Amino acid sequence: MKSTIKFNNVNTLFSKSLKTRINNYFNTSGKPRTGDWRIILKAVILLVSLASLYILLVFVQPPAAISVLLCIVLGVNFAAIGFNIMHDAGHNSFSRNTRVNTFLSYTLNLVGGNIYLWKLKHNIAHHTYTNIEGEDHDIEIKFMRVHHDQKLRKHHKYQRFYFMFLYGVSYLAWIFFQDYEKYFRQRLGRNSDRFPFPLREKLIFWISKIGHFGIFVVAPVILVGWLPTLVGLMIAGMVCGICLATVFQLAHVVSETEFKTIEADKVEEEWMIHQLQSTANFATKNKVLTWLLGGLNFQVEHHLFPRVSHVHYPAINKIVQQTCHEFQIKYFEFKSFGQAFKSHVSVLKYMSN
């Protein structure tokens, strides 16, 4: 898991200045860097919604048309739990209590994933080496090319037409195939180093995978039937996949962000500037979207300060932008979801040639 790539740690005036200003903000306001009552309320709403949707679909069994709509909402609910509860807890920013963070991070296991593998892939690889081929495994997308260092294949010519289908199946592929692939290979990527896998984590992997399968597959098949279960799982899974993949792609795979070729295992910029070069915000004025996405439309702030809860992103956004302006460092932000999506499609088109 250890990478030989190093960031420039000489003349890090920008990073020091930005960290000082953010520290001053929290010290002056008296607010903790972790979440507050807002994130607790949101967590309760989302978990109660999950239980309610499950009971309605499996035990009440409404008419087909209503069930389809509920499955769509369930897919959004899966994604929202990931964005709002698991993500903050996985970064230890949900609560000041480490045990609470650990407990809530397992909401990922509840909806089919594995928090141990996620932390290796996301917290370490993605957050450290964002948009660097061979290091950031989040840009290793099967059947797609998003980095110029990735090999161009014939089918990439059509990726701008089929990418939404891939995003749709990504969640189901993740929880039913890719996690097992990582488990048995003990590698995050095909060519990456082997990672340690403690016995405790292996036991949690199998217990939670079997539990998830029992709750979301076996029980519905017994109570509802195999065909409704299959259709419902496909609908909820594809909606969740589209939500998860699209949010990530609009934050990193857009025409404004950089995809560097690393030479001599060295990044010329300091780490914080690299994050600014490889990350973009979108639709930060949209409060509904911000609530649903757990502030991940403020992706710049999240990458610069991953241990700060998303409830603080709108406030520190102003500080980050002002500091970037003073140091003449580019700050990428799309005013709307549509603008960011259009930019993403342009990258897919460019990378297909």
mmCIF file of N, CA and C in Angstrom, residues 16 32 42 46 51 65 74 100 111 116 123 131 138 148 174-175 182 186 199 250 253 329-330:
data_model
loop_
_atom_site.group_PDB
_atom_site.id
_atom_site.type_symbol
_atom_site.label_atom_id
_atom_site.label_comp_id
_atom_site.label_asym_id
_atom_site.label_seq_id
_atom_site.Cartn_x
_atom_site.Cartn_y
_atom_site.Cartn_z
ATOM 1 N N LYS A 16 0.008 26.479 4.683
ATOM 2 C CA LYS A 16 0.116 26.973 6.052
ATOM 3 C C LYS A 16 -0.886 28.088 6.312
ATOM 4 N N PRO A 32 -17.162 22.674 16.849
ATOM 5 C CA PRO A 32 -16.277 21.516 16.640
ATOM 6 C C PRO A 32 -16.129 21.258 15.149
ATOM 7 N N LYS A 42 -30.225 14.311 10.408
ATOM 8 C CA LYS A 42 -30.205 13.748 9.056
ATOM 9 C C LYS A 42 -30.013 12.236 9.105
ATOM 10 N N LEU A 46 -32.637 9.457 7.576
ATOM 11 C CA LEU A 46 -32.244 8.519 6.524
ATOM 12 C C LEU A 46 -32.373 7.066 6.963
ATOM 13 N N ALA A 51 -35.609 1.884 6.908
ATOM 14 C CA ALA A 51 -36.433 0.863 7.560
ATOM 15 C C ALA A 51 -37.875 0.918 7.054
ATOM 16 N N ALA A 65 -46.768 -0.407 -9.527
ATOM 17 C CA ALA A 65 -46.358 0.954 -9.896
ATOM 18 C C ALA A 65 -45.805 1.706 -8.690
ATOM 19 N N LEU A 74 -35.688 4.130 -2.670
ATOM 20 C CA LEU A 74 -34.766 3.296 -1.887
ATOM 21 C C LEU A 74 -33.343 3.421 -2.410
ATOM 22 N N VAL A 100 -18.482 6.172 18.040
ATOM 23 C CA VAL A 100 -19.672 6.516 17.251
ATOM 24 C C VAL A 100 -19.328 6.509 15.760
ATOM 25 N N VAL A 111 -25.550 -1.625 3.772
ATOM 26 C CA VAL A 111 -26.091 -1.516 2.403
ATOM 27 C C VAL A 111 -25.232 -2.285 1.397
ATOM 28 N N TYR A 116 -13.810 -1.473 5.624
ATOM 29 C CA TYR A 116 -12.347 -1.632 5.670
ATOM 30 C C TYR A 116 -11.744 -1.441 4.275
ATOM 31 N N ASN A 123 -10.026 6.687 1.537
ATOM 32 C CA ASN A 123 -9.314 7.587 2.455
ATOM 33 C C ASN A 123 -7.825 7.686 2.156
ATOM 34 N N ASN A 131 -6.637 11.585 -8.900
ATOM 35 C CA ASN A 131 -6.488 11.668 -10.365
ATOM 36 C C ASN A 131 -5.104 11.269 -10.875
ATOM 37 N N ASP A 138 -10.062 5.059 -7.849
ATOM 38 C CA ASP A 138 -11.403 5.512 -8.203
ATOM 39 C C ASP A 138 -11.511 5.916 -9.668
ATOM 40 N N HIS A 148 -5.347 10.216 -19.508
ATOM 41 C CA HIS A 148 -4.570 10.059 -20.748
ATOM 42 C C HIS A 148 -3.484 8.995 -20.643
ATOM 43 N N TRP A 174 -20.022 -3.454 -7.500
ATOM 44 C CA TRP A 174 -19.175 -3.206 -6.328
ATOM 45 C C TRP A 174 -19.480 -4.195 -5.208
ATOM 46 N N ILE A 175 -20.757 -4.290 -4.800
ATOM 47 C CA ILE A 175 -21.080 -5.070 -3.609
ATOM 48 C C ILE A 175 -21.163 -6.577 -3.876
ATOM 49 N N LYS A 182 -11.379 -7.946 -4.502
ATOM 50 C CA LYS A 182 -10.349 -7.349 -3.643
ATOM 51 C C LYS A 182 -10.016 -8.276 -2.476
ATOM 52 N N GLN A 186 -6.427 -9.475 -2.398
ATOM 53 C CA GLN A 186 -5.815 -8.583 -1.421
ATOM 54 C C GLN A 186 -5.035 -7.466 -2.117
ATOM 55 N N LEU A 199 -7.548 -10.813 10.469
ATOM 56 C CA LEU A 199 -8.578 -11.829 10.625
ATOM 57 C C LEU A 199 -9.900 -11.208 11.071
ATOM 58 N N LEU A 250 -18.386 14.131 -11.349
ATOM 59 C CA LEU A 250 -18.524 15.581 -11.508
ATOM 60 C C LEU A 250 -17.552 16.342 -10.616
ATOM 61 N N VAL A 253 -13.682 14.207 -12.633
ATOM 62 C CA VAL A 253 -13.493 13.929 -14.058
ATOM 63 C C VAL A 253 -14.274 14.944 -14.878
ATOM 64 N N ILE A 329 -4.287 31.059 -7.023
ATOM 65 C CA ILE A 329 -4.416 29.626 -7.300
ATOM 66 C C ILE A 329 -5.825 29.365 -7.822
ATOM 67 N N LYS A 330 -5.933 28.632 -8.889
ATOM 68 C CA LYS A 330 -7.233 28.371 -9.507
ATOM 69 C C LYS A 330 -8.131 27.554 -8.589
#
